Amino acid sequence: MSESAITLAETAPSGPAANGGERPPSLIGLGREALGARLHGLGVPERALRMRVSQLWHWLYLRGRTDFAEMTNVSKDLRGRLAGAFTLARPEISAEQVSADGTRKWLLRLAPGDDGRPGPEIETVYIPEDARGTLCISSQVGCTLTCTFCHTGTQRLVRNLTAEEIVGQVLVARDRLGEWPDAAPDDPTGLPASERKITNIVLMGMGEPLYNFENVKAAMEIAADGEGLSVSKRRITLSTSGIVPMIERCGAELGVMLAISLHAVRDDLRDELVPINRKYPIAELLEACRTYPGVSNARRITFEYVMLKGVNDSIADAKELVRLLAGIPAKINLIPFNPWPGAPYACSDWEQIERFAEIVNRAGYASPVRTPRGRDIMAACGQLKSASVKLSASARRRAGA
Ligand code: SAH
Ligand code: SF4
């Protein structure tokens, strides 16, 4: 799809050693209260906690520092105690792939477990588009669900990511994009010209975020914090396969934008494509969307619909999709299927996607087609991501689709 040239850089390990023995606990991923408790544990008196927490927060999330020694407004003595007790190390970058259009993918190795064995790997993808840049992050290693068109679904779940590891993806991306106030990107190709490189976050990487809600919530609170990373919740989108009982909490407690992996308009087909549908069928899912806290025409729910040739892409399906979503403030994203080795599906023909999109369009949904950027870099390692962006008509023509 994308014709862009790709460079692959195998970077030298920059994070915790794969078998470096016991690793001190990290301060990344803790809320202010928990951070205060850690400081208190190091002897910071109650009355100074607020100020000290603010100072640390500033260094961690506004300045992106990983070395306590650089935190110049913190007393030398406390810096020493912090350095002796905690780490601020990032996940290690195992590989970085950069497309000429600026799309980047990082393969990150997580810190080793207590047994000292190398940590598992996850993927994080950055997609720049004009003035905006979207970071697609993972919430689990693998996924317990087994959607038949998804490569992640074929991988054994290793575990939920911690809040540290979820926030860590944002921090690594900001490191590599040079998004800290006193930094600059190594390679500015394709990046937004503005200082903000990551304007949006989507939880659309590996895993089902609503099965790891507490950690996702803790991490997104940090990402949205106005004194730190400052990615507003209106610019954070959580994509779920439809874990109905958690949807209400997601809106009420976290308040981020919601995306639903719908992919089929009939229960029999959705049971097959997205097997969690057997537990939470379409009617229940859509009811949870209708009542999603905060949903409005200004805060629409995105419905993702992967285009599978001859499976869910008929004109009747398109009409039913429009009918089903009537009354829900919705956006529709048609996602051309991203094939992977051994996948039992093919991507719908472009003409069919256009016919399908036309019906969706006529029903009042603008620009419904998204296509994965950097599809070639995903294919290079046989892995799939849904990180995708709207493709303009002219870009589609250029891609020859
Ligand atoms: N587990 C969550 C979020 C991660 S998947 C969910 O399912 O929503 C993010 C999106 O990528 C989902 O809409 C998913 O259905 C879609 N997706 C998965 N595999 C895909 C593929 N091979 N081609 C296109 N989209 C895919
Ligand atoms: Fe898991 Fe989402 Fe893939 Fe389904 S589509 S297997 S829920 S990651």
GROMACS .gro file of C-alpha atoms and ligand atoms in nm:
model
  435
    1MET     CA    1   0.000   0.000   0.000
    2SER     CA    2   0.256   0.256   0.105
    3GLU     CA    3   0.539   0.305  -0.139
    4SER     CA    4   0.762   0.475   0.111
    5ALA     CA    5   1.117   0.366   0.166
    6ILE     CA    6   1.189   0.201   0.494
    7THR     CA    7   1.496   0.212   0.707
    8LEU     CA    8   1.541  -0.041   0.978
    9ALA     CA    9   1.768   0.043   1.263
   10GLU     CA   10   1.856  -0.222   1.513
   11THR     CA   11   1.943  -0.002   1.804
   12ALA     CA   12   2.181  -0.083   2.081
   13PRO     CA   13   2.015  -0.178   2.408
   14SER     CA   14   1.932   0.135   2.600
   15GLY     CA   15   1.715   0.005   2.882
   16PRO     CA   16   1.752  -0.244   3.161
   17ALA     CA   17   1.986  -0.531   3.086
   18ALA     CA   18   1.809  -0.851   2.990
   19ASN     CA   19   1.953  -1.039   3.280
   20GLY     CA   20   2.082  -0.759   3.495
   21GLY     CA   21   1.963  -0.903   3.823
   22GLU     CA   22   1.706  -0.743   4.045
   23ARG     CA   23   1.578  -0.412   3.923
   24PRO     CA   24   1.478  -0.140   4.166
   25PRO     CA   25   1.112  -0.035   4.154
   26SER     CA   26   1.021   0.240   3.910
   27LEU     CA   27   0.852   0.570   3.987
   28ILE     CA   28   0.698   0.581   3.639
   29GLY     CA   29   0.327   0.504   3.629
   30LEU     CA   30   0.252   0.605   3.988
   31GLY     CA   31  -0.016   0.865   4.054
   32ARG     CA   32   0.066   1.168   4.269
   33GLU     CA   33  -0.054   1.004   4.586
   34ALA     CA   34   0.152   0.690   4.536
   35LEU     CA   35   0.450   0.902   4.441
   36GLY     CA   36   0.403   1.095   4.766
   37ALA     CA   37   0.398   0.770   4.960
   38ARG     CA   38   0.728   0.662   4.804
   39LEU     CA   39   0.884   0.996   4.892
   40HIS     CA   40   0.751   0.972   5.244
   41GLY     CA   41   0.911   0.630   5.265
   42LEU     CA   42   1.242   0.796   5.185
   43GLY     CA   43   1.200   1.036   5.476
   44VAL     CA   44   1.040   1.337   5.304
   45PRO     CA   45   0.822   1.500   5.575
   46GLU     CA   46   0.446   1.519   5.525
   47ARG     CA   47   0.444   1.898   5.489
   48ALA     CA   48   0.693   1.890   5.200
   49LEU     CA   49   0.528   1.608   5.007
   50ARG     CA   50   0.309   1.817   4.776
   51MET     CA   51   0.596   2.031   4.665
   52ARG     CA   52   0.832   1.737   4.619
   53VAL     CA   53   0.573   1.544   4.420
   54SER     CA   54   0.523   1.845   4.193
   55GLN     CA   55   0.895   1.877   4.140
   56LEU     CA   56   0.936   1.512   4.053
   57TRP     CA   57   0.631   1.516   3.827
   58HIS     CA   58   0.783   1.804   3.638
   59TRP     CA   59   1.111   1.618   3.580
   60LEU     CA   60   0.945   1.288   3.493
   61TYR     CA   61   0.663   1.401   3.269
   62LEU     CA   62   0.739   1.754   3.153
   63ARG     CA   63   1.113   1.725   3.106
   64GLY     CA   64   1.143   1.352   3.049
   65ARG     CA   65   1.453   1.308   3.264
   66THR     CA   66   1.573   0.962   3.354
   67ASP     CA   67   1.862   1.066   3.576
   68PHE     CA   68   1.784   1.190   3.924
   69ALA     CA   69   2.114   1.382   3.926
   70GLU     CA   70   1.970   1.628   3.673
   71MET     CA   71   1.677   1.725   3.894
   72THR     CA   72   1.844   2.041   4.007
   73ASN     CA   73   1.571   2.182   4.228
   74VAL     CA   74   1.561   1.864   4.437
   75SER     CA   75   1.812   1.860   4.724
   76LYS     CA   76   2.127   1.666   4.655
   77ASP     CA   77   2.064   1.443   4.950
   78LEU     CA   78   1.715   1.346   4.831
   79ARG     CA   79   1.841   1.293   4.475
   80GLY     CA   80   2.092   1.046   4.615
   81ARG     CA   81   1.828   0.861   4.812
   82LEU     CA   82   1.596   0.847   4.511
   83ALA     CA   83   1.872   0.715   4.288
   84GLY     CA   84   1.954   0.448   4.545
   85ALA     CA   85   1.597   0.327   4.574
   86PHE     CA   86   1.427   0.375   4.236
   87THR     CA   87   1.475   0.353   3.863
   88LEU     CA   88   1.335   0.569   3.584
   89ALA     CA   89   1.459   0.338   3.308
   90ARG     CA   90   1.252   0.309   2.994
   91PRO     CA   91   1.162  -0.013   2.816
   92GLU     CA   92   1.452  -0.109   2.591
   93ILE     CA   93   1.416  -0.040   2.219
   94SER     CA   94   1.487  -0.373   2.046
   95ALA     CA   95   1.422  -0.233   1.700
   96GLU     CA   96   1.305   0.088   1.545
   97GLN     CA   97   1.158   0.106   1.199
   98VAL     CA   98   1.112   0.441   1.030
   99SER     CA   99   0.917   0.485   0.711
  100ALA     CA  100   0.996   0.773   0.478
  101ASP     CA  101   0.652   0.916   0.551
  102GLY     CA  102   0.749   0.944   0.917
  103THR     CA  103   0.556   0.642   1.047
  104ARG     CA  104   0.763   0.473   1.313
  105LYS     CA  105   0.735   0.143   1.487
  106TRP     CA  106   0.923   0.046   1.798
  107LEU     CA  107   0.966  -0.303   1.923
  108LEU     CA  108   1.013  -0.260   2.296
  109ARG     CA  109   1.156  -0.514   2.533
  110LEU     CA  110   1.007  -0.486   2.878
  111ALA     CA  111   1.217  -0.513   3.189
  112PRO     CA  112   1.302  -0.867   3.301
  113GLY     CA  113   1.083  -1.031   3.560
  114ASP     CA  114   1.195  -1.125   3.910
  115ASP     CA  115   1.338  -1.448   3.772
  116GLY     CA  116   1.582  -1.238   3.567
  117ARG     CA  117   1.460  -1.381   3.237
  118PRO     CA  118   1.431  -1.129   2.951
  119GLY     CA  119   1.102  -0.942   2.950
  120PRO     CA  120   0.852  -0.989   2.667
  121GLU     CA  121   0.832  -0.757   2.367
  122ILE     CA  122   0.554  -0.522   2.269
  123GLU     CA  123   0.495  -0.282   1.984
  124THR     CA  124   0.426   0.088   1.976
  125VAL     CA  125   0.353   0.276   1.655
  126TYR     CA  126   0.366   0.647   1.578
  127ILE     CA  127   0.174   0.788   1.283
  128PRO     CA  128   0.232   1.153   1.189
  129GLU     CA  129  -0.024   1.323   0.972
  130ASP     CA  130   0.013   1.693   0.893
  131ALA     CA  131  -0.012   1.882   1.220
  132ARG     CA  132  -0.107   1.580   1.424
  133GLY     CA  133   0.076   1.275   1.544
  134THR     CA  134  -0.096   0.967   1.681
  135LEU     CA  135   0.072   0.720   1.910
  136CYS     CA  136  -0.076   0.371   1.903
  137ILE     CA  137   0.003   0.189   2.224
  138SER     CA  138  -0.036  -0.163   2.357
  139SER     CA  139  -0.219  -0.256   2.674
  140GLN     CA  140  -0.129  -0.626   2.700
  141VAL     CA  141   0.138  -0.862   2.576
  142GLY     CA  142  -0.071  -1.060   2.326
  143CYS     CA  143  -0.444  -1.094   2.385
  144THR     CA  144  -0.671  -1.353   2.546
  145LEU     CA  145  -0.934  -1.296   2.280
  146THR     CA  146  -0.917  -1.472   1.948
  147CYS     CA  147  -1.064  -1.251   1.680
  148THR     CA  148  -1.008  -1.453   1.367
  149PHE     CA  149  -0.871  -1.169   1.151
  150CYS     CA  150  -0.625  -1.040   1.412
  151HIS     CA  151  -0.267  -1.154   1.434
  152THR     CA  152  -0.238  -1.056   1.799
  153GLY     CA  153  -0.523  -1.296   1.867
  154THR     CA  154  -0.305  -1.586   1.757
  155GLN     CA  155  -0.041  -1.504   2.014
  156ARG     CA  156  -0.042  -1.653   2.358
  157LEU     CA  157  -0.123  -1.393   2.622
  158VAL     CA  158   0.180  -1.342   2.835
  159ARG     CA  159   0.038  -1.080   3.066
  160ASN     CA  160  -0.122  -0.743   3.127
  161LEU     CA  161   0.107  -0.443   3.099
  162THR     CA  162   0.169  -0.245   3.414
  163ALA     CA  163   0.087   0.125   3.428
  164GLU     CA  164   0.462   0.185   3.415
  165GLU     CA  165   0.489  -0.008   3.090
  166ILE     CA  166   0.193   0.168   2.933
  167VAL     CA  167   0.322   0.515   3.025
  168GLY     CA  168   0.671   0.394   2.929
  169GLN     CA  169   0.558   0.363   2.567
  170VAL     CA  170   0.465   0.732   2.561
  171LEU     CA  171   0.796   0.826   2.722
  172VAL     CA  172   1.005   0.622   2.479
  173ALA     CA  173   0.816   0.775   2.189
  174ARG     CA  174   0.877   1.124   2.321
  175ASP     CA  175   1.246   1.043   2.368
  176ARG     CA  176   1.278   0.921   2.011
  177LEU     CA  177   1.068   1.204   1.866
  178GLY     CA  178   1.261   1.465   2.061
  179GLU     CA  179   0.942   1.596   2.213
  180TRP     CA  180   1.086   1.718   2.542
  181PRO     CA  181   1.134   2.097   2.578
  182ASP     CA  182   1.513   2.085   2.544
  183ALA     CA  183   1.534   1.808   2.286
  184ALA     CA  184   1.509   1.765   1.910
  185PRO     CA  185   1.430   1.458   1.700
  186ASP     CA  186   1.724   1.258   1.563
  187ASP     CA  187   1.539   1.231   1.236
  188PRO     CA  188   1.266   1.490   1.172
  189THR     CA  189   1.144   1.322   0.849
  190GLY     CA  190   0.768   1.350   0.823
  191LEU     CA  191   0.717   1.478   1.177
  192PRO     CA  192   0.475   1.763   1.250
  193ALA     CA  193   0.663   2.094   1.244
  194SER     CA  194   0.509   2.204   1.573
  195GLU     CA  195   0.668   2.127   1.907
  196ARG     CA  196   0.395   1.877   1.983
  197LYS     CA  197   0.470   1.554   1.805
  198ILE     CA  198   0.224   1.330   1.991
  199THR     CA  199  -0.111   1.504   1.983
  200ASN     CA  200  -0.327   1.190   2.007
  201ILE     CA  201  -0.306   0.851   2.174
  202VAL     CA  202  -0.498   0.545   2.062
  203LEU     CA  203  -0.513   0.224   2.264
  204MET     CA  204  -0.517   0.013   1.949
  205GLY     CA  205  -0.195  -0.181   1.981
  206MET     CA  206  -0.171  -0.527   2.124
  207GLY     CA  207  -0.430  -0.639   2.375
  208GLU     CA  208  -0.779  -0.567   2.499
  209PRO     CA  209  -0.753  -0.252   2.711
  210LEU     CA  210  -1.078  -0.314   2.900
  211TYR     CA  211  -0.930  -0.639   3.034
  212ASN     CA  212  -0.653  -0.432   3.190
  213PHE     CA  213  -0.866  -0.140   3.294
  214GLU     CA  214  -0.699  -0.035   3.620
  215ASN     CA  215  -0.353  -0.009   3.467
  216VAL     CA  216  -0.481   0.155   3.150
  217LYS     CA  217  -0.672   0.404   3.361
  218ALA     CA  218  -0.373   0.486   3.581
  219ALA     CA  219  -0.154   0.531   3.274
  220MET     CA  220  -0.402   0.748   3.085
  221GLU     CA  221  -0.453   0.971   3.389
  222ILE     CA  222  -0.080   1.037   3.374
  223ALA     CA  223  -0.084   1.088   2.997
  224ALA     CA  224  -0.367   1.340   3.030
  225ASP     CA  225  -0.221   1.529   3.328
  226GLY     CA  226  -0.198   1.898   3.237
  227GLU     CA  227   0.123   1.946   3.434
  228GLY     CA  228   0.296   1.666   3.249
  229LEU     CA  229   0.238   1.485   2.922
  230SER     CA  230  -0.083   1.684   2.861
  231VAL     CA  231  -0.256   1.471   2.599
  232SER     CA  232  -0.617   1.567   2.663
  233LYS     CA  233  -0.869   1.289   2.717
  234ARG     CA  234  -1.058   1.408   2.412
  235ARG     CA  235  -0.751   1.306   2.217
  236ILE     CA  236  -0.717   0.966   2.376
  237THR     CA  237  -0.918   0.685   2.217
  238LEU     CA  238  -0.964   0.343   2.370
  239SER     CA  239  -1.056   0.068   2.128
  240THR     CA  240  -1.241  -0.234   2.260
  241SER     CA  241  -1.373  -0.552   2.109
  242GLY     CA  242  -1.682  -0.492   2.323
  243ILE     CA  243  -1.633  -0.583   2.689
  244VAL     CA  244  -1.979  -0.451   2.769
  245PRO     CA  245  -1.967  -0.445   3.152
  246MET     CA  246  -1.654  -0.227   3.142
  247ILE     CA  247  -1.775   0.027   2.888
  248GLU     CA  248  -1.973   0.232   3.136
  249ARG     CA  249  -1.676   0.250   3.374
  250CYS     CA  250  -1.450   0.352   3.091
  251GLY     CA  251  -1.669   0.656   3.025
  252ALA     CA  252  -1.753   0.741   3.385
  253GLU     CA  253  -1.413   0.687   3.545
  254LEU     CA  254  -1.173   0.755   3.263
  255GLY     CA  255  -1.368   0.972   3.021
  256VAL     CA  256  -1.167   0.896   2.710
  257MET     CA  257  -1.306   0.861   2.359
  258LEU     CA  258  -1.437   0.518   2.272
  259ALA     CA  259  -1.386   0.305   1.962
  260ILE     CA  260  -1.573  -0.020   1.912
  261SER     CA  261  -1.441  -0.302   1.698
  262LEU     CA  262  -1.774  -0.390   1.542
  263HIS     CA  263  -1.671  -0.565   1.219
  264ALA     CA  264  -2.004  -0.739   1.161
  265VAL     CA  265  -2.369  -0.642   1.170
  266ARG     CA  266  -2.515  -0.984   1.248
  267ASP     CA  267  -2.454  -1.188   1.560
  268ASP     CA  268  -2.383  -1.511   1.373
  269LEU     CA  269  -2.097  -1.352   1.181
  270ARG     CA  270  -1.970  -1.143   1.471
  271ASP     CA  271  -1.969  -1.456   1.690
  272GLU     CA  272  -1.717  -1.593   1.444
  273LEU     CA  273  -1.504  -1.283   1.380
  274VAL     CA  274  -1.506  -1.138   1.731
  275PRO     CA  275  -1.585  -1.437   1.954
  276ILE     CA  276  -1.645  -1.223   2.265
  277ASN     CA  277  -1.972  -1.142   2.085
  278ARG     CA  278  -2.109  -1.475   2.211
  279LYS     CA  279  -2.089  -1.330   2.558
  280TYR     CA  280  -2.182  -0.971   2.474
  281PRO     CA  281  -2.392  -0.966   2.156
  282ILE     CA  282  -2.441  -0.670   1.924
  283ALA     CA  283  -2.765  -0.541   2.082
  284GLU     CA  284  -2.606  -0.524   2.428
  285LEU     CA  285  -2.294  -0.365   2.289
  286LEU     CA  286  -2.486  -0.094   2.107
  287GLU     CA  287  -2.698  -0.027   2.413
  288ALA     CA  288  -2.379   0.033   2.613
  289CYS     CA  289  -2.273   0.276   2.339
  290ARG     CA  290  -2.602   0.462   2.347
  291THR     CA  291  -2.557   0.519   2.719
  292TYR     CA  292  -2.179   0.575   2.717
  293PRO     CA  293  -2.114   0.854   2.967
  294GLY     CA  294  -2.030   1.176   2.787
  295VAL     CA  295  -2.131   1.060   2.441
  296SER     CA  296  -2.264   1.345   2.226
  297ASN     CA  297  -2.241   1.478   1.874
  298ALA     CA  298  -1.921   1.650   1.977
  299ARG     CA  299  -1.787   1.330   2.133
  300ARG     CA  300  -1.883   1.054   1.897
  301ILE     CA  301  -1.807   0.687   1.929
  302THR     CA  302  -1.592   0.543   1.652
  303PHE     CA  303  -1.706   0.214   1.503
  304GLU     CA  304  -1.426   0.018   1.343
  305TYR     CA  305  -1.515  -0.216   1.061
  306VAL     CA  306  -1.246  -0.427   0.902
  307MET     CA  307  -1.316  -0.495   0.534
  308LEU     CA  308  -1.298  -0.870   0.469
  309LYS     CA  309  -1.350  -0.980   0.113
  310GLY     CA  310  -1.676  -1.168   0.066
  311VAL     CA  311  -1.729  -1.195   0.441
  312ASN     CA  312  -1.872  -0.869   0.577
  313ASP     CA  313  -1.841  -0.629   0.285
  314SER     CA  314  -2.171  -0.661   0.096
  315ILE     CA  315  -2.397  -0.369   0.017
  316ALA     CA  316  -2.658  -0.526   0.244
  317ASP     CA  317  -2.401  -0.522   0.526
  318ALA     CA  318  -2.335  -0.153   0.464
  319LYS     CA  319  -2.705  -0.070   0.477
  320GLU     CA  320  -2.748  -0.272   0.794
  321LEU     CA  321  -2.449  -0.097   0.951
  322VAL     CA  322  -2.604   0.241   0.890
  323ARG     CA  323  -2.938   0.120   1.023
  324LEU     CA  324  -2.785  -0.031   1.337
  325LEU     CA  325  -2.597   0.284   1.429
  326ALA     CA  326  -2.888   0.521   1.375
  327GLY     CA  327  -2.935   0.735   1.683
  328ILE     CA  328  -2.584   0.678   1.820
  329PRO     CA  329  -2.346   0.973   1.780
  330ALA     CA  330  -2.103   0.777   1.569
  331LYS     CA  331  -1.809   0.789   1.334
  332ILE     CA  332  -1.740   0.493   1.110
  333ASN     CA  333  -1.392   0.380   1.018
  334LEU     CA  334  -1.368   0.122   0.746
  335ILE     CA  335  -1.031  -0.048   0.782
  336PRO     CA  336  -0.890  -0.239   0.486
  337PHE     CA  337  -0.789  -0.579   0.622
  338ASN     CA  338  -0.420  -0.596   0.691
  339PRO     CA  339  -0.316  -0.946   0.584
  340TRP     CA  340  -0.072  -1.162   0.775
  341PRO     CA  341   0.086  -1.500   0.699
  342GLY     CA  342  -0.174  -1.772   0.729
  343ALA     CA  343  -0.464  -1.532   0.773
  344PRO     CA  344  -0.791  -1.690   0.662
  345TYR     CA  345  -0.915  -1.368   0.495
  346ALA     CA  346  -0.834  -1.132   0.214
  347CYS     CA  347  -0.888  -0.758   0.201
  348SER     CA  348  -1.198  -0.647   0.016
  349ASP     CA  349  -1.140  -0.516  -0.336
  350TRP     CA  350  -1.098  -0.142  -0.344
  351GLU     CA  351  -1.407  -0.099  -0.564
  352GLN     CA  352  -1.611  -0.283  -0.305
  353ILE     CA  353  -1.469  -0.071  -0.024
  354GLU     CA  354  -1.566   0.237  -0.223
  355ARG     CA  355  -1.918   0.107  -0.282
  356PHE     CA  356  -1.951   0.026   0.086
  357ALA     CA  357  -1.807   0.365   0.184
  358GLU     CA  358  -2.047   0.540  -0.051
  359ILE     CA  359  -2.347   0.404   0.141
  360VAL     CA  360  -2.190   0.498   0.471
  361ASN     CA  361  -2.107   0.839   0.327
  362ARG     CA  362  -2.456   0.901   0.202
  363ALA     CA  363  -2.584   0.828   0.551
  364GLY     CA  364  -2.384   1.129   0.668
  365TYR     CA  365  -2.057   0.977   0.787
  366ALA     CA  366  -1.765   1.172   0.644
  367SER     CA  367  -1.431   1.019   0.537
  368PRO     CA  368  -1.509   0.668   0.651
  369VAL     CA  369  -1.206   0.485   0.508
  370ARG     CA  370  -0.886   0.447   0.703
  371THR     CA  371  -0.592   0.252   0.589
  372PRO     CA  372  -0.292   0.133   0.784
  373ARG     CA  373   0.012   0.348   0.731
  374GLY     CA  374   0.348   0.184   0.723
  375ARG     CA  375   0.173  -0.140   0.640
  376ASP     CA  376   0.501  -0.250   0.486
  377ILE     CA  377   0.693  -0.210   0.809
  378MET     CA  378   0.431  -0.414   0.989
  379ALA     CA  379   0.458  -0.684   0.728
  380ALA     CA  380   0.835  -0.685   0.756
  381CYS     CA  381   0.818  -0.858   1.088
  382GLY     CA  382   0.501  -1.052   1.019
  383GLN     CA  383   0.306  -0.859   1.278
  384LEU     CA  384  -0.012  -0.668   1.248
  385LYS     CA  385  -0.120  -0.345   1.390
  386SER     CA  386  -0.432  -0.155   1.329
  387ALA     CA  387  -0.259   0.179   1.365
  388SER     CA  388  -0.428   0.357   1.088
  389VAL     CA  389  -0.516   0.696   0.960
  390LYS     CA  390  -0.768   0.843   0.725
  391LEU     CA  391  -0.650   0.825   0.369
  392SER     CA  392  -0.752   1.118   0.154
  393ALA     CA  393  -0.895   1.049  -0.191
  394SER     CA  394  -0.582   1.191  -0.351
  395ALA     CA  395  -0.357   0.972  -0.137
  396ARG     CA  396  -0.567   0.672  -0.235
  397ARG     CA  397  -0.518   0.757  -0.598
  398ARG     CA  398  -0.145   0.798  -0.545
  399ALA     CA  399  -0.135   0.458  -0.378
  400GLY     CA  400  -0.298   0.320  -0.692
  401ALA     CA  401  -0.579   0.165  -0.493
  402SAH     N1  402  -0.832  -0.523   2.137
  402SAH     C1  403  -0.882  -0.398   2.100
  402SAH     C2  404  -0.776  -0.299   2.057
  402SAH     C3  405  -0.663  -0.351   1.972
  402SAH     S1  406  -0.700  -0.397   1.809
  402SAH     C4  407  -0.987  -0.412   1.992
  402SAH     O1  408  -1.003  -0.521   1.940
  402SAH     O2  409  -1.054  -0.313   1.963
  402SAH     C5  410  -0.727  -0.241   1.729
  402SAH     C6  411  -0.811  -0.252   1.601
  402SAH     O3  412  -0.741  -0.323   1.498
  402SAH     C7  413  -0.939  -0.326   1.622
  402SAH     O4  414  -1.047  -0.260   1.560
  402SAH     C8  415  -0.910  -0.456   1.554
  402SAH     O5  416  -1.028  -0.520   1.521
  402SAH     C9  417  -0.829  -0.411   1.436
  402SAH     N2  418  -0.755  -0.517   1.368
  402SAH    C10  419  -0.702  -0.629   1.421
  402SAH     N3  420  -0.644  -0.704   1.326
  402SAH    C11  421  -0.659  -0.637   1.210
  402SAH    C12  422  -0.619  -0.664   1.075
  402SAH     N4  423  -0.553  -0.773   1.045
  402SAH     N5  424  -0.651  -0.573   0.982
  402SAH    C13  425  -0.716  -0.459   1.014
  402SAH     N6  426  -0.755  -0.429   1.138
  402SAH    C14  427  -0.728  -0.517   1.236
  403SF4    FE1  428  -0.753  -0.901   2.089
  403SF4    FE2  429  -0.844  -0.678   1.968
  403SF4    FE3  430  -0.700  -0.862   1.832
  403SF4    FE4  431  -0.950  -0.918   1.907
  403SF4     S1  432  -0.885  -0.757   1.763
  403SF4     S2  433  -0.773  -1.054   1.927
  403SF4     S3  434  -0.960  -0.813   2.106
  403SF4     S4  435  -0.630  -0.738   2.002
   0.00000   0.00000   0.00000
